[in-house]
mmCIF file with all atom_site columns, C-alpha atoms in Angstrom:
data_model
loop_
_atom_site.group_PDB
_atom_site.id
_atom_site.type_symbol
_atom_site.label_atom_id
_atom_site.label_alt_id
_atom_site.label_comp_id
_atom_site.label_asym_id
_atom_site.label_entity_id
_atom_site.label_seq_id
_atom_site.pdbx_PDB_ins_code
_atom_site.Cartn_x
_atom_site.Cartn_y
_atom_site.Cartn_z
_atom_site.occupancy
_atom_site.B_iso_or_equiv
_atom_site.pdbx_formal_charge
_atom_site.auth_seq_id
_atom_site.auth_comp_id
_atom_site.auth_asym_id
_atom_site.auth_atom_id
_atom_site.pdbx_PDB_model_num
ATOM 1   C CA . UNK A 1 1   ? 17.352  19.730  3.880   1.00 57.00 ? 418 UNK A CA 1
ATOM 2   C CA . UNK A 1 2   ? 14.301  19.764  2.730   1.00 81.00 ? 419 UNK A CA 1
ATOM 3   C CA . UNK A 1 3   ? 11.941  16.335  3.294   1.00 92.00 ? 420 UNK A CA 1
ATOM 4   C CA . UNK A 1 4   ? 8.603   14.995  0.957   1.00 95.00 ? 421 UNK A CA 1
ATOM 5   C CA . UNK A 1 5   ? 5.751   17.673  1.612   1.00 96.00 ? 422 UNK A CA 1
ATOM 6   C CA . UNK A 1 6   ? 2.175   16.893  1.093   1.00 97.00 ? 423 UNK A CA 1
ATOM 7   C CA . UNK A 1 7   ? -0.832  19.244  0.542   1.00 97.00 ? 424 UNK A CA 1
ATOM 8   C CA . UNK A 1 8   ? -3.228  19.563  1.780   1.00 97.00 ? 425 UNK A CA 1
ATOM 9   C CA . UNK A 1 9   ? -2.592  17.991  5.184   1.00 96.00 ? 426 UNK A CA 1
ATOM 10  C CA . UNK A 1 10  ? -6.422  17.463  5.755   1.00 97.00 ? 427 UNK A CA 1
ATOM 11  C CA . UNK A 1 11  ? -9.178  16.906  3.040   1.00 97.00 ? 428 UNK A CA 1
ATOM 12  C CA . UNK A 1 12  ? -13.104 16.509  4.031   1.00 98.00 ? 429 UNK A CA 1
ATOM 13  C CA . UNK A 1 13  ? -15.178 16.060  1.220   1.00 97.00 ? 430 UNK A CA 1
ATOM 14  C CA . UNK A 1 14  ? -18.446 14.779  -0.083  1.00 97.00 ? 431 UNK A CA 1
ATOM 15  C CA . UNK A 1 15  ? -19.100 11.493  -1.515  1.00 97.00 ? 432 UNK A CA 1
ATOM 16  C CA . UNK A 1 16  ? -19.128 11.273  -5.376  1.00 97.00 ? 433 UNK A CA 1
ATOM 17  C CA . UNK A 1 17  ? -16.880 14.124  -5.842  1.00 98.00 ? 434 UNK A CA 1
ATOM 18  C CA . UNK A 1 18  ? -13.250 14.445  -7.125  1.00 98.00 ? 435 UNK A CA 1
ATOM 19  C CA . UNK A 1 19  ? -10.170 15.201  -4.672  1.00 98.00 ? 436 UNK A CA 1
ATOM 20  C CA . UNK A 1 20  ? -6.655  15.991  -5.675  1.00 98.00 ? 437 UNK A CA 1
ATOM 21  C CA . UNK A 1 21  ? -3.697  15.153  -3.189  1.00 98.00 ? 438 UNK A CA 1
ATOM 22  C CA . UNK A 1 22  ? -0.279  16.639  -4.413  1.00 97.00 ? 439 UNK A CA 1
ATOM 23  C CA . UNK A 1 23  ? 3.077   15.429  -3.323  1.00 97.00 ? 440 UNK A CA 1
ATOM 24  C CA . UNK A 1 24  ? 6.399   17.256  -3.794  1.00 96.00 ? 441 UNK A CA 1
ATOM 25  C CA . UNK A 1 25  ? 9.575   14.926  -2.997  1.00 95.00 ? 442 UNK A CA 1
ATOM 26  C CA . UNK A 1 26  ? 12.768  15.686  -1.900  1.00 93.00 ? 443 UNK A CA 1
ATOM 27  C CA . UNK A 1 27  ? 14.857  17.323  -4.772  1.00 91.00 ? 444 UNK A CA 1
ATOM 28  C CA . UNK A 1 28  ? 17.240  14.896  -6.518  1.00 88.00 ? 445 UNK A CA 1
ATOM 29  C CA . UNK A 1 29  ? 15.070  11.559  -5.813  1.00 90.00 ? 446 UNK A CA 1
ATOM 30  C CA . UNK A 1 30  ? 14.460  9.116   -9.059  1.00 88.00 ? 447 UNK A CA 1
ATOM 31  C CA . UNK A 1 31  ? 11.770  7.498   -7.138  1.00 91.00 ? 448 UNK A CA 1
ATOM 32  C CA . UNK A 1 32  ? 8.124   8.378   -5.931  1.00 94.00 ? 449 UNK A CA 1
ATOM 33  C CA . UNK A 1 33  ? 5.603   6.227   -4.591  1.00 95.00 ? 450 UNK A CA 1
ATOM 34  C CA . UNK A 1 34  ? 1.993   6.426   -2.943  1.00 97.00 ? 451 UNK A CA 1
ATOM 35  C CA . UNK A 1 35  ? 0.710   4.260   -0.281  1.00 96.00 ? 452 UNK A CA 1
ATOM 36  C CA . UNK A 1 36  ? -2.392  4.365   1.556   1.00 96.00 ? 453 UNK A CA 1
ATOM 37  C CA . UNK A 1 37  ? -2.669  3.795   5.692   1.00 94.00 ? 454 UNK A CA 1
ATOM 38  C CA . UNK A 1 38  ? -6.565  2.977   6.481   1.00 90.00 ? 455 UNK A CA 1
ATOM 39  C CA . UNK A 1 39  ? -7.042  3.269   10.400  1.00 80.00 ? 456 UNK A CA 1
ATOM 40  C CA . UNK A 1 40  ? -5.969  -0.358  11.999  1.00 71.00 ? 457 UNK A CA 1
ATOM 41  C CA . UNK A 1 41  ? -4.031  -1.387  8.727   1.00 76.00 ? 458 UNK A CA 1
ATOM 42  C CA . UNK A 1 42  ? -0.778  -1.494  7.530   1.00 82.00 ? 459 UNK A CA 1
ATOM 43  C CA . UNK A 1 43  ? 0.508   0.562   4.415   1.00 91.00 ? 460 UNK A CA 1
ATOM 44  C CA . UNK A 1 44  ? -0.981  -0.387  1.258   1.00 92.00 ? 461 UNK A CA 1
ATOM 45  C CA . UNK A 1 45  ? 0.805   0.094   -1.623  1.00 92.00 ? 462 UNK A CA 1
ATOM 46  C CA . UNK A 1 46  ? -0.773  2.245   -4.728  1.00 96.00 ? 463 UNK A CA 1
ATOM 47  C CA . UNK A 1 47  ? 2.025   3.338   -7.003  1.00 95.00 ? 464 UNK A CA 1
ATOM 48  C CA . UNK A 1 48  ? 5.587   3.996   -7.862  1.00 92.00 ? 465 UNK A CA 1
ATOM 49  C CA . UNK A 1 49  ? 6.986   6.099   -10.638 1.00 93.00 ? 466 UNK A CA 1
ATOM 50  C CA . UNK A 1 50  ? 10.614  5.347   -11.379 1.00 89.00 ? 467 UNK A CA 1
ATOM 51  C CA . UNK A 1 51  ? 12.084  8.173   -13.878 1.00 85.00 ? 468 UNK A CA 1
ATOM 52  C CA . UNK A 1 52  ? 11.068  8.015   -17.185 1.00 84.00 ? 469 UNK A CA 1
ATOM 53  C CA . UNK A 1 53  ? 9.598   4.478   -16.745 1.00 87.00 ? 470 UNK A CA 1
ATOM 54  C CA . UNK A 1 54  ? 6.102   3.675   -16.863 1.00 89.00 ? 471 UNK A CA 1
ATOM 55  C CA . UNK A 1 55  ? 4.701   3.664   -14.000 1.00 92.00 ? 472 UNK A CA 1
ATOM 56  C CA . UNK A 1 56  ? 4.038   0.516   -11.668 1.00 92.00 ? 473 UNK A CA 1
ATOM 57  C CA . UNK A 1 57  ? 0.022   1.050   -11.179 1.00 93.00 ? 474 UNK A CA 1
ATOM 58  C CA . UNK A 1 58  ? -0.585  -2.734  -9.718  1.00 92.00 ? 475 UNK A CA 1
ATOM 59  C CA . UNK A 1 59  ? -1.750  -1.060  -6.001  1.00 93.00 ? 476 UNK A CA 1
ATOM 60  C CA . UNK A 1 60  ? -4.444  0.946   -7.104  1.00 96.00 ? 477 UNK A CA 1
ATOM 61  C CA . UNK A 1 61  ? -8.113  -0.082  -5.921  1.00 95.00 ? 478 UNK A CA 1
ATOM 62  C CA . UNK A 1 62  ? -10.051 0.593   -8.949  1.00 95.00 ? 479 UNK A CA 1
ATOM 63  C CA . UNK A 1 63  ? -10.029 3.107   -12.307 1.00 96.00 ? 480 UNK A CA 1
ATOM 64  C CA . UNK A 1 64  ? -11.386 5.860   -10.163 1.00 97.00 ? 481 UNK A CA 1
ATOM 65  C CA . UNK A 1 65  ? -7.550  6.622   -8.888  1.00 98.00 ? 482 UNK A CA 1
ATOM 66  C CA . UNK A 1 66  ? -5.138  7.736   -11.301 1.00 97.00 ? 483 UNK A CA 1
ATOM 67  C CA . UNK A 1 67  ? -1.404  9.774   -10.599 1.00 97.00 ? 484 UNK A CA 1
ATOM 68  C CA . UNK A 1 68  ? 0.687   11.218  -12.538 1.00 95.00 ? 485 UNK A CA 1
ATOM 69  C CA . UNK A 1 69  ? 3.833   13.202  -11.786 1.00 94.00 ? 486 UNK A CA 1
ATOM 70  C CA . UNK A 1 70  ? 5.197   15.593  -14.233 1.00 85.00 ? 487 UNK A CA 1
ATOM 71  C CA . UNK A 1 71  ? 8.632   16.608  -15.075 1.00 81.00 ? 488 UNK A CA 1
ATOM 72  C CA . UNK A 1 72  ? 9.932   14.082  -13.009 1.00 77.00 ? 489 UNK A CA 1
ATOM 73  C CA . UNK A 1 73  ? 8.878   15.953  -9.702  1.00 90.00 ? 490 UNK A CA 1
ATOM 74  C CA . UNK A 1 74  ? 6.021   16.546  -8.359  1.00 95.00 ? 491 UNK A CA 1
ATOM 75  C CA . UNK A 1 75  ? 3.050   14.507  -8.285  1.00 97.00 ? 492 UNK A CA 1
ATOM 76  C CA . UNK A 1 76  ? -0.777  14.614  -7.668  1.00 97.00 ? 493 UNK A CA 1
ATOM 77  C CA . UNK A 1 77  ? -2.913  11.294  -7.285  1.00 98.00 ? 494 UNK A CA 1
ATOM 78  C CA . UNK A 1 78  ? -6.320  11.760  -8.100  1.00 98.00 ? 495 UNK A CA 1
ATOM 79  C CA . UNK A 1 79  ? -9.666  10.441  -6.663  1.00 98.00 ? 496 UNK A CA 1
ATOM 80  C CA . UNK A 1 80  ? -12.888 10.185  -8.717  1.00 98.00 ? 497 UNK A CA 1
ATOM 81  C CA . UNK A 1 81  ? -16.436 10.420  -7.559  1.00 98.00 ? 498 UNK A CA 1
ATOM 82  C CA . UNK A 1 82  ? -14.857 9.281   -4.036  1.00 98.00 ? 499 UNK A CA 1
ATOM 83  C CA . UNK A 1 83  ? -16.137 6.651   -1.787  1.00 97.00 ? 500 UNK A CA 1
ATOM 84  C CA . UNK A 1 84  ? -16.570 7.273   2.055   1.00 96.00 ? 501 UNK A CA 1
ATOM 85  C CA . UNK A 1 85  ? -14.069 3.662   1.729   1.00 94.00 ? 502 UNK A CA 1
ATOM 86  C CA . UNK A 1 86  ? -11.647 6.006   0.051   1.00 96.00 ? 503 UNK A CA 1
ATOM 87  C CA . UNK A 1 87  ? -11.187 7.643   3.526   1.00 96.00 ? 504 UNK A CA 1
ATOM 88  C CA . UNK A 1 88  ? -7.713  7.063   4.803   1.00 96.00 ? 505 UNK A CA 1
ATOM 89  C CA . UNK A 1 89  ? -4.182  8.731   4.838   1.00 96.00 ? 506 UNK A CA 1
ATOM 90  C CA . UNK A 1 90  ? -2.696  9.073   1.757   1.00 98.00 ? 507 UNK A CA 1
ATOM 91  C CA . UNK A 1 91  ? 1.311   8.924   2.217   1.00 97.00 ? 508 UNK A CA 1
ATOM 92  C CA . UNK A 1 92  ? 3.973   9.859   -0.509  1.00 97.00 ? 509 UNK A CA 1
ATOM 93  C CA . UNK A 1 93  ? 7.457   8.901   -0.060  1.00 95.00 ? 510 UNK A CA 1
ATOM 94  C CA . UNK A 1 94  ? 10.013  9.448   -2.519  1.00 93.00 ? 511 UNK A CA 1
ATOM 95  C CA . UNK A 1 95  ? 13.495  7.673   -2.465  1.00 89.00 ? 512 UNK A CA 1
ATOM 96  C CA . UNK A 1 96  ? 17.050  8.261   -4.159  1.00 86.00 ? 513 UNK A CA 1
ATOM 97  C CA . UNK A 1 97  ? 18.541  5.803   -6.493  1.00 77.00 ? 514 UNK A CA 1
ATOM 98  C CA . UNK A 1 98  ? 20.184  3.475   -4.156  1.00 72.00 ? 515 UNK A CA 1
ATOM 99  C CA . UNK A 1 99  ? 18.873  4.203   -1.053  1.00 70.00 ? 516 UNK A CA 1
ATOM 100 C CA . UNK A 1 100 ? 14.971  3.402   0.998   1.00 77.00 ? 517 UNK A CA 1
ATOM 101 C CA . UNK A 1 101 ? 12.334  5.874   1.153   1.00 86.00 ? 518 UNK A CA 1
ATOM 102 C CA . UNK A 1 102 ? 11.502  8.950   3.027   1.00 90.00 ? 519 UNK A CA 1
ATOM 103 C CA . UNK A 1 103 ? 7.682   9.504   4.137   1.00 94.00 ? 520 UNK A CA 1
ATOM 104 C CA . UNK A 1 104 ? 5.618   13.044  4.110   1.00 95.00 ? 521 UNK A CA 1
ATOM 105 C CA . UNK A 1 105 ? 3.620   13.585  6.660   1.00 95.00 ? 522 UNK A CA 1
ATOM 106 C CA . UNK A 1 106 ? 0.400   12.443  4.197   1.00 96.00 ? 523 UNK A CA 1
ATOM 107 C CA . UNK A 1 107 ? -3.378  13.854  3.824   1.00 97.00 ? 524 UNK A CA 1
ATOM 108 C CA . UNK A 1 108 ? -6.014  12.988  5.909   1.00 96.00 ? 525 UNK A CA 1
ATOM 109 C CA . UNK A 1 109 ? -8.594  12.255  3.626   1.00 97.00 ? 526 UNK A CA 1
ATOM 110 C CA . UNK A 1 110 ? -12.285 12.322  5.003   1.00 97.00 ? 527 UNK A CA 1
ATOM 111 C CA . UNK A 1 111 ? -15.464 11.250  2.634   1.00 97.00 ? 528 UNK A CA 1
ATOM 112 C CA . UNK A 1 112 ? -18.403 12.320  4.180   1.00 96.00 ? 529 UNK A CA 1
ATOM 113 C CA . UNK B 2 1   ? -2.640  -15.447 4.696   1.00 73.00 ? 467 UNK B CA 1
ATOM 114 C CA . UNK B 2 2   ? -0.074  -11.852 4.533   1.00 83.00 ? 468 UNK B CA 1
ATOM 115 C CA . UNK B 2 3   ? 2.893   -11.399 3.044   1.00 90.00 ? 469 UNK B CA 1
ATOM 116 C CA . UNK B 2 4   ? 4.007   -9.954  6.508   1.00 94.00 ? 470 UNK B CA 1
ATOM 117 C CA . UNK B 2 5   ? 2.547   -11.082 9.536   1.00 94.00 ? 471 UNK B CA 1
ATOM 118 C CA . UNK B 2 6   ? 3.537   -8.157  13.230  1.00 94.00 ? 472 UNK B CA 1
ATOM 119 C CA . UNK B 2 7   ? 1.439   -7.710  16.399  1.00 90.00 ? 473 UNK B CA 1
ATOM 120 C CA . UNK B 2 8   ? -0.912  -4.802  16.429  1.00 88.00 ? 474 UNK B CA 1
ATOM 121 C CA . UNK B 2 9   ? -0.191  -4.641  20.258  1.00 89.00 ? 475 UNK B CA 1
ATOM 122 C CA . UNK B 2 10  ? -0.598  -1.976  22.094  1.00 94.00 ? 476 UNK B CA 1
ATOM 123 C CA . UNK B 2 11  ? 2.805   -2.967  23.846  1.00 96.00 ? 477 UNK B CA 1
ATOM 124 C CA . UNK B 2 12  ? 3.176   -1.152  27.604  1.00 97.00 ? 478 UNK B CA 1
ATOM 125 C CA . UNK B 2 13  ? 6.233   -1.063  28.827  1.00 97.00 ? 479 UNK B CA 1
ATOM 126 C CA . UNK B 2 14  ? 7.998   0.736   31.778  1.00 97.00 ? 480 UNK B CA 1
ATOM 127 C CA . UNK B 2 15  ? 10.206  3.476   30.896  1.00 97.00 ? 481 UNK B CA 1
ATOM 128 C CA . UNK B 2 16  ? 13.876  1.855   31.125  1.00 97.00 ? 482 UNK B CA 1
ATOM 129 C CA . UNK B 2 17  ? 12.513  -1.695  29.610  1.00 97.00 ? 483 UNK B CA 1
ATOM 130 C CA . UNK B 2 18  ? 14.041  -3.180  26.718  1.00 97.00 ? 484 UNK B CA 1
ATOM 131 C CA . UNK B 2 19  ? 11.310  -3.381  24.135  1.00 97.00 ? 485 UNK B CA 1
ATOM 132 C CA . UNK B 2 20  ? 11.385  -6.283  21.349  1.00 97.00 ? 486 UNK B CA 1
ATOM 133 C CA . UNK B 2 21  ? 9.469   -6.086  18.258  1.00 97.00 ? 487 UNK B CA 1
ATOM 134 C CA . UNK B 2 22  ? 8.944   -9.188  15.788  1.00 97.00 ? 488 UNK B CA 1
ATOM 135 C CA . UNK B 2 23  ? 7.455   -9.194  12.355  1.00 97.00 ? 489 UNK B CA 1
ATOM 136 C CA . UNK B 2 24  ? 7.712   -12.696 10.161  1.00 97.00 ? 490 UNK B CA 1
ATOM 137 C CA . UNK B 2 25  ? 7.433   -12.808 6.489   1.00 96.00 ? 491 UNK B CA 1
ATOM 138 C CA . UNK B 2 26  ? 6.527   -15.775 3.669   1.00 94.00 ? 492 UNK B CA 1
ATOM 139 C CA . UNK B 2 27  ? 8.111   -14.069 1.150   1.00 91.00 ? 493 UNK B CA 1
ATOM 140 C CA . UNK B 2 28  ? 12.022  -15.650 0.852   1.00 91.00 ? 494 UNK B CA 1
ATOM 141 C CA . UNK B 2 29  ? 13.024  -13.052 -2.110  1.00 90.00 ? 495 UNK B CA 1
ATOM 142 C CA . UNK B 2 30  ? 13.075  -10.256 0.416   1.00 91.00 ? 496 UNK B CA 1
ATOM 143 C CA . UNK B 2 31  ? 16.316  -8.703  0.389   1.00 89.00 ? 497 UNK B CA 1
ATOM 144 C CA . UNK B 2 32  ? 16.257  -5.738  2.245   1.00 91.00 ? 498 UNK B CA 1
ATOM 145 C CA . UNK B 2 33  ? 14.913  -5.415  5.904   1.00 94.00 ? 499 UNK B CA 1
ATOM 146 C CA . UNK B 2 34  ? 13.187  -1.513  7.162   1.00 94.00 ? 500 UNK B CA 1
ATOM 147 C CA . UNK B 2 35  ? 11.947  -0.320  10.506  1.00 96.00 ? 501 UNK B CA 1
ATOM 148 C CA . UNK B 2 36  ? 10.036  2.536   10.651  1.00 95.00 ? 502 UNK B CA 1
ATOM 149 C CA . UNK B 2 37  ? 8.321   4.903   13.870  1.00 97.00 ? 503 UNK B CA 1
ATOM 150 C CA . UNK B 2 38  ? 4.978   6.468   13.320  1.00 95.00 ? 504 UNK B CA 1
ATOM 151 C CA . UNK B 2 39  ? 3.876   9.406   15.390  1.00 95.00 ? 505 UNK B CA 1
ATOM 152 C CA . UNK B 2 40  ? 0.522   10.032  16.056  1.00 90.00 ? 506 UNK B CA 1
ATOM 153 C CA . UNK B 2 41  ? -1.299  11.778  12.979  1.00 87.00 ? 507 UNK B CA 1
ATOM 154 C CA . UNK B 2 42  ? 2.816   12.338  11.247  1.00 90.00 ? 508 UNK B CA 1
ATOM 155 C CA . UNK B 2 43  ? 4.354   10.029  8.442   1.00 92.00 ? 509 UNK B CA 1
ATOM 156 C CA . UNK B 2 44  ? 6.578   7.348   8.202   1.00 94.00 ? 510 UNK B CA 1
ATOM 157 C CA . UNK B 2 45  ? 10.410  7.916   9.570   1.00 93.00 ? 511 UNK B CA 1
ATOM 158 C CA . UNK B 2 46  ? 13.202  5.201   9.010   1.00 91.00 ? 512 UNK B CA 1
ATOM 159 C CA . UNK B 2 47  ? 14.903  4.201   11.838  1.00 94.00 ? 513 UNK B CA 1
ATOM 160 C CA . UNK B 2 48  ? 17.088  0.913   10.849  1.00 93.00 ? 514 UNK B CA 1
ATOM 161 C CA . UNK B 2 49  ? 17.605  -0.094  7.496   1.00 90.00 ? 515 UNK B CA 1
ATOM 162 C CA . UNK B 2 50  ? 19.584  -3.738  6.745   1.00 90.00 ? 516 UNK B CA 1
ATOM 163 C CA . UNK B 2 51  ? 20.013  -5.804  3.913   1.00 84.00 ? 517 UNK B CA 1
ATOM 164 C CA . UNK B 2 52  ? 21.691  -8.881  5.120   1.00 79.00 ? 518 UNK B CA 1
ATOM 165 C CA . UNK B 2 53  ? 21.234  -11.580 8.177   1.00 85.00 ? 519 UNK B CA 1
ATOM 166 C CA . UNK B 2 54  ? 22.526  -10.607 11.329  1.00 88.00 ? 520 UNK B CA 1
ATOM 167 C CA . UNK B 2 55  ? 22.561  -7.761  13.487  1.00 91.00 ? 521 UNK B CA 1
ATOM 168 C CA . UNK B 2 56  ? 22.781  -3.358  13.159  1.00 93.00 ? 522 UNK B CA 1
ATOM 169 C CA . UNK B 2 57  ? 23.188  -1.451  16.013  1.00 95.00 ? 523 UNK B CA 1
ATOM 170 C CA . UNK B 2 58  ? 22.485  2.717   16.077  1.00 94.00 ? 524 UNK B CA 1
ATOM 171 C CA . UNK B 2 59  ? 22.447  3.923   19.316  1.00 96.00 ? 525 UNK B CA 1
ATOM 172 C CA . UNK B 2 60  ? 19.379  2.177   22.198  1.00 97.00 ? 526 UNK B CA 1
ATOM 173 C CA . UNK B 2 61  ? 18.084  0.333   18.609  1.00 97.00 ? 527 UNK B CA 1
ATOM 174 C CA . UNK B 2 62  ? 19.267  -2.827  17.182  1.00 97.00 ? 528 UNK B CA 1
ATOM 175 C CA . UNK B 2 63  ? 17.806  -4.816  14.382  1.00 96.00 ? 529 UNK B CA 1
ATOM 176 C CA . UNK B 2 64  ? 17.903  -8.117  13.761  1.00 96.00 ? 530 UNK B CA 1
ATOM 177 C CA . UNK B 2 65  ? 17.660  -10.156 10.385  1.00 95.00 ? 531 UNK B CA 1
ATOM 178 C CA . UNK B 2 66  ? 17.085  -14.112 10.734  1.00 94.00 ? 532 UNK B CA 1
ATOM 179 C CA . UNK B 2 67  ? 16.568  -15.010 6.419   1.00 92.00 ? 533 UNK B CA 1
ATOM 180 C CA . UNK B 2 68  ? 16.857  -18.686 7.373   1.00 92.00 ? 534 UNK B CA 1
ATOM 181 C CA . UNK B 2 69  ? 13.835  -18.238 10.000  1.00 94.00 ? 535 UNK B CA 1
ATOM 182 C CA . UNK B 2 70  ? 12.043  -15.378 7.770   1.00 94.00 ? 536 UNK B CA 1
ATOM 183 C CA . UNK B 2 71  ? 11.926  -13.191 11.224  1.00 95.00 ? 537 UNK B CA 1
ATOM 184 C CA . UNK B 2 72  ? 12.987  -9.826  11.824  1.00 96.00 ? 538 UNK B CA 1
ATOM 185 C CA . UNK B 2 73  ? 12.888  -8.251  15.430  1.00 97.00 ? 539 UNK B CA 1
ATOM 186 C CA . UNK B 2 74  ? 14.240  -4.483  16.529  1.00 97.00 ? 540 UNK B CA 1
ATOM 187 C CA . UNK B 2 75  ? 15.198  -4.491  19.889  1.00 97.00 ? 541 UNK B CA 1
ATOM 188 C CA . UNK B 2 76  ? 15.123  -0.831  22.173  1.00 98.00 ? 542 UNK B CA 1
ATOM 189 C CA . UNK B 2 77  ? 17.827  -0.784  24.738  1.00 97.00 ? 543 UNK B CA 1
ATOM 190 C CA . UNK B 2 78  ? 16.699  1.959   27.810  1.00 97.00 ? 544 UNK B CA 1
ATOM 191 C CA . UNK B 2 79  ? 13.223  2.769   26.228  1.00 97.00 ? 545 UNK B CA 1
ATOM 192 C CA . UNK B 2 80  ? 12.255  6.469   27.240  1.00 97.00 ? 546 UNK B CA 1
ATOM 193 C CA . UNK B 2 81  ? 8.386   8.000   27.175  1.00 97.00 ? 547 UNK B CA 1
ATOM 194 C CA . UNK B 2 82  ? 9.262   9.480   24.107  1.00 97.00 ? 548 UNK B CA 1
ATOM 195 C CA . UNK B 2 83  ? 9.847   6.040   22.055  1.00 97.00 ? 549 UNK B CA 1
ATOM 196 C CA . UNK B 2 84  ? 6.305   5.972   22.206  1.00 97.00 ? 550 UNK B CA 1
ATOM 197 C CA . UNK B 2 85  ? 4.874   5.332   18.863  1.00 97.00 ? 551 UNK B CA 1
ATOM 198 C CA . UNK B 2 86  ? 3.819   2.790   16.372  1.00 96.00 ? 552 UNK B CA 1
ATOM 199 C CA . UNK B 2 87  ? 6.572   0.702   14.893  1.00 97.00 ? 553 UNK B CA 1
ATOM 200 C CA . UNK B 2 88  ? 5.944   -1.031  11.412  1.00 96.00 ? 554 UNK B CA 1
ATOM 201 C CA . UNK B 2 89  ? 8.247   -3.140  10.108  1.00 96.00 ? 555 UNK B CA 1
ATOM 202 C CA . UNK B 2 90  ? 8.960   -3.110  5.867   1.00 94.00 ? 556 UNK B CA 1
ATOM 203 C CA . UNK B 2 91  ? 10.564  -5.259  3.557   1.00 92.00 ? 557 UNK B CA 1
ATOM 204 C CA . UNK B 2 92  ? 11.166  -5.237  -0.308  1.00 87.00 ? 558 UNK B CA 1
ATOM 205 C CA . UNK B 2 93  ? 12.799  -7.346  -3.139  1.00 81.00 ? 559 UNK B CA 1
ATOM 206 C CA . UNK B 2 94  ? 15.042  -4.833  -5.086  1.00 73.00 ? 560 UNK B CA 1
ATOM 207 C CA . UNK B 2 95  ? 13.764  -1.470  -5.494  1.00 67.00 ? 561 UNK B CA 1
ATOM 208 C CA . UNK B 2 96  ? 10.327  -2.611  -6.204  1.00 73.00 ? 562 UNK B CA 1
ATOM 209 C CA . UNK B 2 97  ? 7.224   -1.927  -3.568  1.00 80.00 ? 563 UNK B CA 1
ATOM 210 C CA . UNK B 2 98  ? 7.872   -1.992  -0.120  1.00 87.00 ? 564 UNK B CA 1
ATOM 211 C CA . UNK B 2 99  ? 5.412   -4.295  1.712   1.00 91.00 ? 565 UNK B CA 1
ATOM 212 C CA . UNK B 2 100 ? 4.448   -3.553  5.486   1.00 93.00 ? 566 UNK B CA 1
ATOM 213 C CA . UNK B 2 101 ? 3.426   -4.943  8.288   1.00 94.00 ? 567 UNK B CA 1
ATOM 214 C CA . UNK B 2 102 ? 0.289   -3.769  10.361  1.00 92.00 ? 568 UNK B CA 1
ATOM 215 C CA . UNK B 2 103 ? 2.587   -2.014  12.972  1.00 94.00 ? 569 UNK B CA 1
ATOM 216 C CA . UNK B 2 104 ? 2.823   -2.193  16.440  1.00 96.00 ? 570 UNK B CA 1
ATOM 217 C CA . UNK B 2 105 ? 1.888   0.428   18.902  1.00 95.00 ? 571 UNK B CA 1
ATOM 218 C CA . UNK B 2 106 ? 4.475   0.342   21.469  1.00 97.00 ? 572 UNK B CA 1
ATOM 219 C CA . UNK B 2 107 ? 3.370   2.670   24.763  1.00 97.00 ? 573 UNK B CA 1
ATOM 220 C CA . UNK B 2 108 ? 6.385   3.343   27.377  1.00 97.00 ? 574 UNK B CA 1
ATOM 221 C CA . UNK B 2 109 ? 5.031   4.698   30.578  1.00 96.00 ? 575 UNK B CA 1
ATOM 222 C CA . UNK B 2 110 ? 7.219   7.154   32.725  1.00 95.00 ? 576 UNK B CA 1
#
């Protein structure tokens, strides 16, 4: 079937403006997290939506990100007035309710 | 210090080697044990998955869980060109966060 898409798969933009990443996850999965991969380090963690639970925000780097994922599916994570340390590749992965997680193929996010 | 400590590498092997990759850990609550390969510019796949000590076998790939020692290895039987990748190494307590390691890039020449 179906795996986690991402859009869009590459993203250059200027410093101090807002980006948008979106993430749609594989139908059926309770869970949906974020992570971020910065070139030479390891996946760092950024949030997790779990159904109708809050959500666990403890990863994110500073107010400027937010998520949000409506109706239970699809979700966008949002950067404000970006950084050029924002640039990285932002990875979604969404998991079932007793299983691990399954990666999209994340955005390349560039700030110039 | 990190939560999960793995070798950046780059790892060259010839092709036909048996390739073993090691990550340690501080954290004794982990419970469940994930390797994953990472293509060039592509996400995340899962290739082993474990939850208690011991061994898994799937084909050329075994893991390996040692709780007692807090070290996990993944061992590739017959390694071809195309096994070629960066392998990162993920654990988690429950169904909370998973935690990584820094991945190694593992490079089998023909």
């Amino acid at each position: 079937g179906a795996g986690v898409s991402q859009s869009p798969s590459n993203k250059v933009t200027e410093k101090g403006k807002d980006v948008e990443l979106r993430c749609d996850p594989i139908s059926g999965h309770t869970a949906l997290y974020w992570y971020r991969q910065s070139l030479g380090q390891g996946l760092e963690f950024l949030i997790y939506f779990q159904g109708n639970s809050a959500p666990d925000k403890s990863g994110l780097p500073s107010d400027r990100f937010s998520a949000e994922r409506t109706g239970g599916s699809v979700s966008t994570l949002t950067i404000q007035r970006t950084q050029q340390e924002d640039s990285a590749v932002y990875l979604c992965a969404s998991r079932p309710s007793t299983d691990t997680q399954y990666f999209g193929p994340g955005t390349r996010l560039t700030v110039l | 210090q990190k939560e999960v400590e793995q070798d950046p590498g780059p790892l060259s092997v010839p092709e036909g080697a048996i390739v073993s990759l090691n990550c340690t850990y501080s954290n004794s609550a982990f419970q469940y044990f994930m390797w994953y390969r990472q293509y060039s510019r592509k996400g995340p796949e899962l290739l082993m998955y474990t939850y208690s000590s011991g061994n898994k076998e799937d084909g050329r790939f075994t893991a390996q869980v040692d709780k007692s020692s807090k070290y996990i290895s993944l061992f590739i039987r017959d390694s071809q060109p195309s096994d070629s990748a960066t392998y990162l190494c993920a654990m988690r307590k429950g169904f909370q966060k998973l935690v990584f390691g820094t991945g190694t890039r593992l490079l089998v020449s023909p």
